XYZ file of C-alpha atoms in Angstrom:
601
model
C 2.078 -6.446 -35.512
C 0.717 -9.980 -35.907
C -0.147 -10.425 -32.226
C -2.721 -7.603 -31.915
C -4.424 -8.564 -35.213
C -5.017 -12.034 -33.768
C -6.562 -10.708 -30.555
C -8.687 -7.733 -31.656
C -11.665 -9.650 -33.142
C -12.034 -11.796 -30.045
C -11.595 -8.795 -27.764
C -14.196 -6.749 -29.649
C -16.626 -9.634 -29.301
C -16.009 -9.770 -25.540
C -16.623 -6.019 -25.248
C -19.915 -6.428 -27.064
C -20.819 -9.069 -24.494
C -19.997 -6.825 -21.526
C -21.869 -3.887 -23.100
C -24.941 -6.097 -23.501
C -24.634 -7.303 -19.908
C -24.424 -3.746 -18.572
C -27.452 -2.644 -20.595
C -29.500 -5.621 -19.343
C -28.311 -6.075 -15.757
C -26.422 -2.918 -14.796
C -23.104 -4.720 -14.546
C -20.946 -7.214 -16.384
C -17.573 -8.957 -16.277
C -15.677 -10.722 -19.011
C -12.226 -11.567 -20.272
C -10.545 -12.071 -23.617
C -7.797 -14.639 -24.165
C -6.089 -15.822 -27.316
C -3.844 -18.685 -28.378
C -0.792 -16.983 -26.860
C -2.430 -17.131 -23.388
C -2.599 -13.356 -23.007
C -5.720 -12.412 -21.064
C -7.473 -9.115 -20.480
C -10.067 -9.005 -17.712
C -12.700 -6.276 -17.546
C -15.445 -5.343 -15.090
C -18.131 -2.679 -15.351
C -20.628 -1.969 -12.570
C -23.305 0.738 -12.364
C -24.538 1.869 -8.963
C -27.900 0.270 -8.367
C -29.967 3.480 -8.162
C -29.030 4.412 -11.730
C -31.809 4.008 -14.365
C -30.918 1.653 -17.260
C -30.313 4.329 -19.910
C -28.247 6.435 -17.515
C -26.292 3.316 -16.635
C -25.430 2.640 -20.278
C -24.428 6.272 -20.838
C -22.255 6.260 -17.700
C -20.635 3.019 -18.869
C -19.876 4.509 -22.302
C -18.396 7.674 -20.793
C -16.178 5.546 -18.574
C -15.105 3.581 -21.671
C -14.040 6.792 -23.383
C -12.166 7.931 -20.239
C -10.239 4.696 -19.761
C -7.643 5.303 -22.550
C -6.274 8.211 -20.476
C -4.724 5.495 -18.314
C -2.203 4.681 -21.040
C 0.600 3.665 -20.970
C -0.339 1.668 -17.841
C -1.257 -2.002 -18.318
C -4.156 -1.671 -15.906
C -6.644 1.043 -15.084
C -9.724 2.005 -13.143
C -12.303 4.725 -13.763
C -14.697 5.787 -11.006
C -17.642 7.971 -12.028
C -20.436 9.144 -9.755
C -22.713 6.559 -11.358
C -20.494 3.651 -12.379
C -17.096 1.960 -12.296
C -14.950 0.210 -14.909
C -11.633 -1.588 -14.620
C -9.310 -3.588 -16.839
C -6.252 -5.631 -15.907
C -4.155 -8.528 -17.178
C -5.060 -10.880 -14.291
C -8.289 -12.085 -12.675
C -9.148 -9.406 -10.119
C -12.882 -10.115 -9.875
C -12.743 -11.273 -6.253
C -10.385 -8.560 -4.993
C -11.700 -6.433 -2.143
C -8.868 -4.055 -1.292
C -5.515 -3.108 -2.764
C -3.132 -1.332 -0.391
C -1.161 0.146 -3.288
C -3.922 1.466 -5.544
C -6.947 2.104 -3.303
C -7.345 5.772 -2.516
C -9.512 8.274 -0.689
C -10.446 11.544 -2.373
C -11.081 14.280 0.184
C -12.768 16.718 -2.200
C -12.479 20.465 -1.639
C -15.374 21.298 -3.997
C -17.866 21.998 -1.222
C -15.414 23.346 1.346
C -14.854 22.312 4.959
C -16.827 22.707 8.146
C -15.111 25.622 9.899
C -16.616 26.234 13.324
C -16.363 23.701 16.125
C -20.133 23.224 16.203
C -20.290 22.671 12.422
C -17.462 20.186 12.577
C -19.104 18.236 15.391
C -22.455 18.200 13.581
C -20.882 17.074 10.304
C -18.783 14.410 12.023
C -21.829 13.013 13.818
C -24.097 13.048 10.753
C -21.500 11.718 8.327
C -20.223 9.115 10.788
C -23.683 7.745 11.522
C -24.697 7.852 7.850
C -21.568 5.982 6.752
C -22.243 3.280 9.335
C -25.902 3.055 8.272
C -25.306 2.712 4.520
C -22.398 0.285 4.907
C -24.372 -1.900 7.298
C -27.410 -1.864 5.030
C -25.324 -2.627 1.933
C -23.648 -5.578 3.643
C -26.619 -7.115 5.424
C -29.826 -6.114 3.635
C -29.421 -4.831 0.115
C -27.099 -7.032 -1.947
C -24.038 -4.803 -1.631
C -25.744 -1.436 -2.224
C -27.305 1.274 -0.091
C -27.884 5.017 -0.105
C -29.241 7.406 2.486
C -29.573 10.885 3.936
C -29.082 12.112 7.500
C -29.200 15.701 8.748
C -28.196 17.216 5.425
C -25.529 14.627 4.571
C -25.981 12.182 1.682
C -24.270 8.829 1.385
C -23.879 5.890 -1.001
C -22.185 2.506 -0.635
C -21.723 0.055 -3.506
C -19.819 -3.233 -3.687
C -19.031 -4.691 -7.090
C -21.211 -7.634 -8.018
C -18.247 -10.009 -8.376
C -17.277 -9.550 -4.713
C -18.583 -11.976 -2.076
C -20.617 -10.824 0.930
C -17.603 -11.256 3.201
C -15.451 -9.400 0.684
C -18.022 -6.603 0.574
C -17.878 -6.345 4.358
C -14.058 -6.168 4.366
C -14.004 -3.562 1.614
C -16.669 -1.265 3.081
C -15.205 -1.567 6.593
C -11.857 -0.369 5.286
C -13.473 2.283 3.102
C -15.568 3.683 5.962
C -12.553 3.864 8.258
C -10.507 5.624 5.581
C -13.174 8.081 4.453
C -13.800 9.382 7.981
C -10.246 10.740 7.860
C -11.501 13.346 5.353
C -13.645 15.117 7.939
C -14.257 18.052 8.272
C -14.340 18.107 4.441
C -17.938 18.244 3.262
C -17.397 15.741 0.442
C -15.284 12.577 0.193
C -15.034 9.334 -1.776
C -13.299 6.037 -1.041
C -12.206 4.363 -4.286
C -11.458 0.727 -3.498
C -10.715 -2.403 -5.506
C -14.003 -3.998 -4.452
C -16.305 -1.109 -3.566
C -17.128 2.602 -3.650
C -18.222 4.793 -0.731
C -19.150 8.476 -0.698
C -20.599 11.058 1.656
C -21.398 14.680 0.784
C -23.420 17.664 1.951
C -24.301 18.048 -1.754
C -27.228 15.917 -2.939
C -25.326 13.869 -5.496
C -28.088 11.225 -5.433
C -30.850 13.407 -6.875
C -29.656 13.601 -10.469
C -29.915 9.797 -10.809
C -33.447 9.509 -9.470
C -35.374 10.239 -12.674
C -35.670 7.151 -14.885
C -36.327 7.533 -18.577
C -37.667 5.201 -21.246
C -36.346 7.164 -24.183
C -33.985 5.450 -26.578
C -30.333 6.319 -26.826
C -29.696 9.661 -28.494
C -27.543 10.271 -31.535
C -24.908 11.726 -29.234
C -24.810 8.539 -27.192
C -24.426 6.465 -30.346
C -21.414 8.606 -31.261
C -20.005 7.946 -27.780
C -20.540 4.204 -28.308
C -18.535 4.290 -31.543
C -15.806 6.372 -29.927
C -15.704 4.072 -26.922
C -15.274 0.954 -29.051
C -12.478 2.603 -31.064
C -10.808 3.772 -27.872
C -11.040 0.287 -26.371
C -9.523 -1.245 -29.493
C -6.597 1.190 -29.291
C -6.256 0.464 -25.590
C -6.224 -3.267 -26.151
C -3.566 -3.000 -28.871
C -1.216 -1.441 -26.381
C -2.120 -3.712 -23.466
C -1.726 -6.831 -25.606
C 1.729 -5.707 -26.702
C 2.866 -4.987 -23.148
C 1.246 -8.164 -21.818
C 3.102 -10.208 -24.433
C 6.398 -8.740 -23.258
C 5.425 -9.493 -19.674
C 4.506 -13.054 -20.662
C 7.952 -13.666 -22.170
C 9.594 -12.196 -19.083
C 7.375 -14.334 -16.842
C 8.529 -17.507 -18.634
C 12.128 -16.596 -17.866
C 11.190 -15.980 -14.239
C 9.632 -19.455 -14.042
C 12.897 -20.896 -15.355
C 14.747 -19.037 -12.595
C 12.228 -20.286 -10.050
C 12.792 -23.842 -11.267
C 16.480 -23.484 -10.482
C 15.608 -22.345 -6.960
C 13.054 -25.143 -6.585
C 15.543 -27.877 -7.429
C 17.874 -26.581 -4.722
C 15.258 -26.675 -1.976
C 12.974 -29.604 -2.791
C 15.145 -32.070 -0.907
C 16.336 -29.689 1.825
C 15.009 -29.282 5.348
C 13.733 -25.834 4.335
C 11.077 -27.286 2.041
C 7.444 -27.363 3.230
C 4.673 -29.004 1.244
C 2.107 -26.530 0.002
C -0.821 -28.640 1.269
C 0.818 -28.783 4.697
C 0.854 -24.983 4.997
C -2.559 -24.636 3.388
C -4.110 -26.709 6.177
C -2.068 -24.874 8.823
C -3.690 -21.568 7.796
C -7.199 -23.062 7.373
C -6.788 -22.779 3.612
C -5.633 -19.179 3.860
C -8.744 -18.057 5.660
C -8.854 -14.208 5.663
C -9.428 -14.324 9.428
C -5.883 -15.691 9.856
C -4.225 -12.709 8.121
C -1.921 -10.943 10.571
C -0.093 -8.598 8.222
C 0.249 -7.227 4.723
C 3.735 -6.964 3.245
C 4.848 -5.167 0.113
C 4.642 -8.385 -1.914
C 2.039 -10.551 -0.221
C -0.183 -11.283 2.765
C 1.048 -12.888 6.002
C -1.088 -15.580 7.671
C -0.951 -17.134 11.114
C -0.696 -20.908 10.911
C -0.478 -23.817 13.350
C 1.545 -26.865 12.360
C 0.446 -30.386 13.406
C 3.039 -30.379 16.204
C 1.373 -27.266 17.668
C 4.074 -24.839 16.558
C 2.655 -21.455 15.526
C 4.236 -19.948 12.415
C 3.779 -16.995 10.070
C 3.208 -17.895 6.402
C 3.924 -15.228 3.801
C 1.975 -15.812 0.602
C 3.683 -14.364 -2.488
C 1.501 -13.892 -5.548
C 2.920 -14.524 -9.005
C 1.695 -11.191 -10.333
C 3.781 -9.271 -7.817
C 6.458 -7.293 -9.597
C 9.889 -8.962 -9.458
C 8.440 -11.668 -7.212
C 11.083 -14.237 -8.236
C 13.875 -11.817 -7.363
C 12.323 -10.980 -4.001
C 11.630 -14.625 -3.212
C 15.254 -15.484 -4.006
C 16.411 -12.719 -1.655
C 14.200 -13.849 1.199
C 15.313 -17.479 0.976
C 18.980 -17.176 0.114
C 19.953 -14.163 2.190
C 18.455 -15.028 5.556
C 17.750 -18.772 5.724
C 21.044 -19.368 7.544
C 21.042 -16.203 9.628
C 20.128 -16.292 13.297
C 20.018 -13.249 15.560
C 17.635 -12.239 18.312
C 16.686 -9.091 16.409
C 16.015 -10.707 13.018
C 12.892 -12.667 12.115
C 13.937 -16.287 11.582
C 13.094 -17.940 8.263
C 11.985 -21.545 8.878
C 11.453 -22.633 5.279
C 9.552 -22.205 2.047
C 7.229 -23.868 -0.449
C 7.501 -23.432 -4.219
C 5.380 -26.223 -5.648
C 1.876 -24.789 -5.172
C -0.035 -22.120 -7.121
C 1.879 -19.438 -5.237
C 5.174 -19.377 -3.358
C 5.158 -19.429 0.431
C 7.718 -18.366 3.023
C 7.524 -19.687 6.581
C 8.796 -17.612 9.507
C 8.763 -17.762 13.255
C 5.537 -16.218 14.527
C 5.950 -12.812 16.172
C 2.792 -12.211 18.262
C 2.797 -8.444 18.823
C 2.745 -7.611 15.106
C 4.554 -4.586 13.682
C 5.827 -1.445 15.341
C 3.810 0.889 13.102
C 0.562 -0.435 14.547
C 1.562 1.004 17.917
C 3.026 4.279 16.677
C 0.102 5.042 14.339
C -2.750 3.711 16.477
C -5.130 6.642 16.912
C -6.973 4.838 19.704
C -3.738 4.204 21.634
C -4.957 0.839 22.908
C -1.383 0.016 23.866
C 1.057 2.860 24.539
C 4.728 1.972 24.308
C 6.562 3.232 27.383
C 9.884 5.051 27.072
C 11.674 1.948 28.355
C 10.008 -0.204 25.677
C 10.796 2.327 22.939
C 14.443 2.520 23.941
C 14.631 -1.285 23.990
C 13.174 -1.410 20.461
C 15.582 1.267 19.228
C 18.608 -0.585 20.620
C 17.384 -3.974 19.383
C 16.845 -2.698 15.844
C 20.337 -1.180 15.888
C 21.837 -4.496 17.013
C 20.007 -6.362 14.239
C 21.305 -3.967 11.585
C 24.825 -4.040 13.028
C 24.740 -7.825 12.659
C 23.634 -7.578 9.009
C 26.315 -5.005 8.200
C 29.042 -6.745 10.162
C 30.048 -9.497 7.720
C 33.763 -9.529 6.879
C 33.226 -10.763 3.306
C 29.693 -9.583 2.599
C 27.397 -6.944 4.054
C 23.604 -7.352 3.825
C 21.772 -4.093 3.154
C 18.102 -4.323 4.093
C 17.033 -1.344 1.933
C 13.578 -0.907 3.478
C 13.953 -0.193 7.186
C 10.709 1.328 8.483
C 8.266 0.852 11.343
C 6.094 -1.692 9.485
C 9.161 -3.892 8.907
C 10.044 -4.060 12.606
C 8.040 -6.762 14.373
C 7.648 -7.115 18.147
C 7.696 -10.427 20.014
C 5.931 -11.245 23.277
C 8.574 -9.281 25.227
C 8.503 -6.378 22.760
C 11.901 -7.363 21.442
C 12.436 -5.821 18.000
C 12.806 -8.199 15.053
C 13.655 -6.885 11.577
C 11.511 -8.473 8.849
C 10.849 -8.413 5.076
C 14.128 -8.921 3.220
C 12.577 -8.907 -0.261
C 14.512 -5.772 -1.300
C 17.764 -6.661 0.456
C 21.083 -6.609 -1.405
C 24.573 -7.936 -0.684
C 27.603 -5.665 -0.836
C 30.969 -7.381 -1.244
C 33.819 -6.158 0.954
C 35.815 -4.982 -2.075
C 32.943 -2.812 -3.397
C 32.381 0.794 -2.327
C 28.727 0.804 -3.350
C 26.068 -0.760 -5.574
C 24.476 1.149 -8.423
C 20.893 -0.026 -8.494
C 17.345 1.053 -9.254
C 15.473 2.936 -6.554
C 13.401 0.755 -4.226
C 12.161 1.333 -0.726
C 9.807 3.752 1.017
C 9.698 7.495 0.511
C 10.665 9.414 3.624
C 13.133 6.724 4.684
C 15.472 6.714 1.662
C 18.925 8.286 1.964
C 19.595 11.289 -0.336
C 22.566 9.742 -2.171
C 20.496 6.645 -2.917
C 17.348 8.543 -3.885
C 19.183 10.961 -6.195
C 22.072 8.866 -7.591
C 21.023 5.258 -6.989
C 24.227 4.620 -4.991
C 23.526 1.980 -2.350
C 25.702 1.267 0.696
C 24.952 0.123 4.225
C 24.736 3.835 5.079
C 21.331 3.887 3.365
C 20.118 1.600 6.164
C 21.728 3.929 8.716
C 19.751 6.862 7.314
C 16.489 4.893 7.368
C 17.250 3.808 10.923
C 17.761 7.440 11.951
C 14.339 8.366 10.591
C 12.824 5.379 12.404
C 14.442 6.460 15.692
C 12.876 9.912 15.422
C 9.472 8.370 14.701
C 9.688 6.042 17.703
C 10.718 8.820 20.087
C 8.263 11.413 18.755
C 5.344 9.035 18.151
C 4.523 10.330 14.669
C 5.363 9.697 11.020
C 8.338 11.374 9.371
C 6.277 12.862 6.539
C 2.660 13.848 7.018
C 0.586 15.157 4.136
C -1.582 17.139 6.532
C -2.150 20.788 5.730
C -0.364 22.189 8.760
C 3.290 23.178 8.543
C 4.543 20.464 10.915
C 4.555 17.835 8.201
C 8.278 16.997 8.238
C 9.465 15.393 11.465
C 13.179 15.740 10.683
C 12.700 19.480 10.288
C 10.846 19.788 13.586
C 13.425 17.838 15.594
C 16.327 19.757 14.035
C 14.783 23.136 14.928
C 14.252 22.029 18.531
C 17.788 20.621 18.701
C 19.369 23.913 17.569
C 17.471 25.774 20.328
C 18.325 23.230 23.079
C 14.686 22.146 23.360
C 14.982 18.735 21.752
C 13.086 16.917 24.523
C 9.964 18.858 23.444
C 9.891 16.588 20.396
C 9.081 13.597 22.625
C 5.708 11.921 22.169
C 3.469 13.931 24.554
C 1.554 10.805 25.542
C 4.591 9.687 27.605
C 4.164 12.653 29.986
C 6.876 12.344 32.716
C 7.716 8.664 32.212
C 11.166 9.204 30.679
C 14.738 10.327 31.276
C 15.435 13.701 29.597
C 19.104 12.783 29.219
C 18.240 9.531 27.445
C 15.719 11.226 25.173
C 18.235 13.925 24.237
C 20.934 11.318 23.517
C 18.684 9.112 21.398
C 17.361 12.033 19.327
C 20.924 13.226 18.798
C 21.840 9.757 17.501
C 18.809 9.864 15.206
C 19.897 13.216 13.763
C 23.446 11.950 13.364
C 22.219 8.947 11.365
C 20.301 11.232 8.983
C 23.260 13.392 7.948
C 23.316 14.352 4.272
C 26.941 13.254 3.902
C 27.564 9.510 4.069
C 30.927 10.102 5.783
C 29.224 11.921 8.680
C 26.890 9.040 9.516
C 28.050 6.508 12.113
C 28.164 2.779 11.406
C 25.468 0.692 13.064
C 28.055 -0.864 15.390
C 29.006 2.670 16.475
C 25.319 3.454 17.012
C 24.987 0.440 19.317
C 27.988 1.677 21.313
C 26.539 5.192 21.590
C 23.207 3.881 22.831
C 24.450 1.246 25.266
C 27.675 2.708 26.697
C 27.377 5.306 29.437
C 29.417 8.417 28.742
C 30.109 7.446 25.124
C 30.836 10.700 23.232
C 28.436 11.496 20.393
C 29.565 13.847 17.591
C 27.528 16.972 16.940
C 25.132 16.493 13.979
C 24.936 18.938 11.077
C 21.729 20.058 9.383
C 19.973 17.034 7.871
C 19.111 16.971 4.140
C 15.875 18.100 2.474
C 15.096 20.722 5.122
C 12.955 23.021 3.057
C 9.367 24.231 3.358
C 6.706 21.662 4.123
C 4.845 22.571 0.946
C 7.928 21.748 -1.110
C 8.358 18.467 0.722
C 4.723 17.503 0.149
C 4.989 18.464 -3.512
C 8.158 16.381 -3.826
C 6.476 13.365 -2.205
C 3.338 13.718 -4.342
C 5.317 14.081 -7.575
C 7.504 11.104 -6.745
C 4.537 8.942 -5.781
C 2.895 9.760 -9.095
C 6.028 8.742 -10.998
C 6.365 5.495 -9.058
C 2.714 4.463 -9.591
C 2.563 1.714 -12.217
C -1.184 1.683 -12.794
C -3.769 4.299 -13.552
C -6.676 5.150 -11.293
C -9.001 7.719 -12.815
C -11.640 9.280 -10.596
C -13.836 11.415 -12.811
C -16.292 13.317 -10.638
C -18.827 14.676 -13.110
C -21.215 15.923 -10.459
C -18.627 18.203 -8.865
C -16.241 20.886 -10.009
C -13.200 18.773 -9.322
C -13.108 17.341 -12.847
C -11.220 14.162 -13.691
C -8.378 13.124 -11.412
C -5.683 10.992 -13.032
C -3.024 9.437 -10.822
């Protein structure tokens, strides 16, 4: 155990620094690094209405809570008075994190029941959220609190976040937290900020400042916190060291890729793409993939491109980069996003694609405002186009390409609403002489085929299953799995019940009204059910699907009951349990002013 003994003294010194900073200024950030280049970054931030002694006590409580995040290599603790986070990379400027940000719709104070109560709460909470976020961004250095018609609110950006970052974080937080209504209490726990509304006056218990010294009990907490942090750092340092060794090997692999592409026509200079995106200005972001952000860029010749920026701390980023470049750089099809090139020589790797102006399909299906409603004709065109793209990928005589993550956010739409399959980071090749691949589970819950989810057996039929789920979502205009409290949470279940009673057209998105052909809707939903059969042998190939959808009078076999058709509560429990197991970091939301108690994800 030589490595931890080298790091602990320096780490303890850094923690003393951050403790001093919190006691003096209400916040502090620091990092510890040793001769092996292993770094631990930490940030603590009290909310600005907290008196100094209360701030220190809140900080110490959060310190003692943080070890519950083990064995994760990163963690966050949100208390009603402060926030603390540790990680092995510099996160100080982060505003949002699509994987780890969360909204807690608390049930401690119940829900507004009557229509009038719900309207009153929605109006008061909505206006209050807008008021405190606006004040925090524009007037009060990232912090604001307020009260309106019996609703209390607080907004706080971390002090390491820029004003623009604070705006982005609170805008996203306010949009997300409004989804908790009519709950009377909710919190948005973001990478760069914290936002809460409640009908309970959670602000009052912080209003009384005190000049008394720290009590004996607090001193005990300080000692415990320092011991807990030392134990935490021992573990993190060990894991970080293993990650460091693995990272070195990944850089070696990347070097091999780099040598192959430096002199090829696929290679773009990093500076060239940096200028094209205005130095990765946040205003040019057009999408967020599973392993990086996508920026709109304009090359000197006027050509508009999409630049995907892959960060080195993304899990398996070398593997995914290799897939993106080597699997699709030579593939051309009207229903696949074309890869134009890449850049490997800068601080992060970049992939360059053709620009697809109408963004992703999910933004139309999940748009609550329905700014643009996809007609039945457009939906059918997208369904057929996606099928043709997958049939092309699966159609190789020597090698089949399995996408492994077909979903609405990975289907882009061009200016004519032609479907284009994107994001091949998880794709795998299946040789013609192989029946399947045995591989670790990757993809998106709700779209993964049962044989792959349970046994890890991957074939092109996993894509067929995902496609079937996508078809049902496009036709019905809703997500496959909803964690709402009503019993209509599982789309596959709903469509199957309607199909067995000859009412399948009732599953159609009601916003389409009469603008559709009942025969076409029935046929497409039948194809969707057929693609989601539990048995691999009962699912059609994607080439067969194209024939069924495009050939008049083509016979379609009768589907059997799809898999996982059980009660919605069981489905939700299954999804929640699986999400918890797949989460690689710890986010602890300890609500000491409510009866919820600590929440560890």
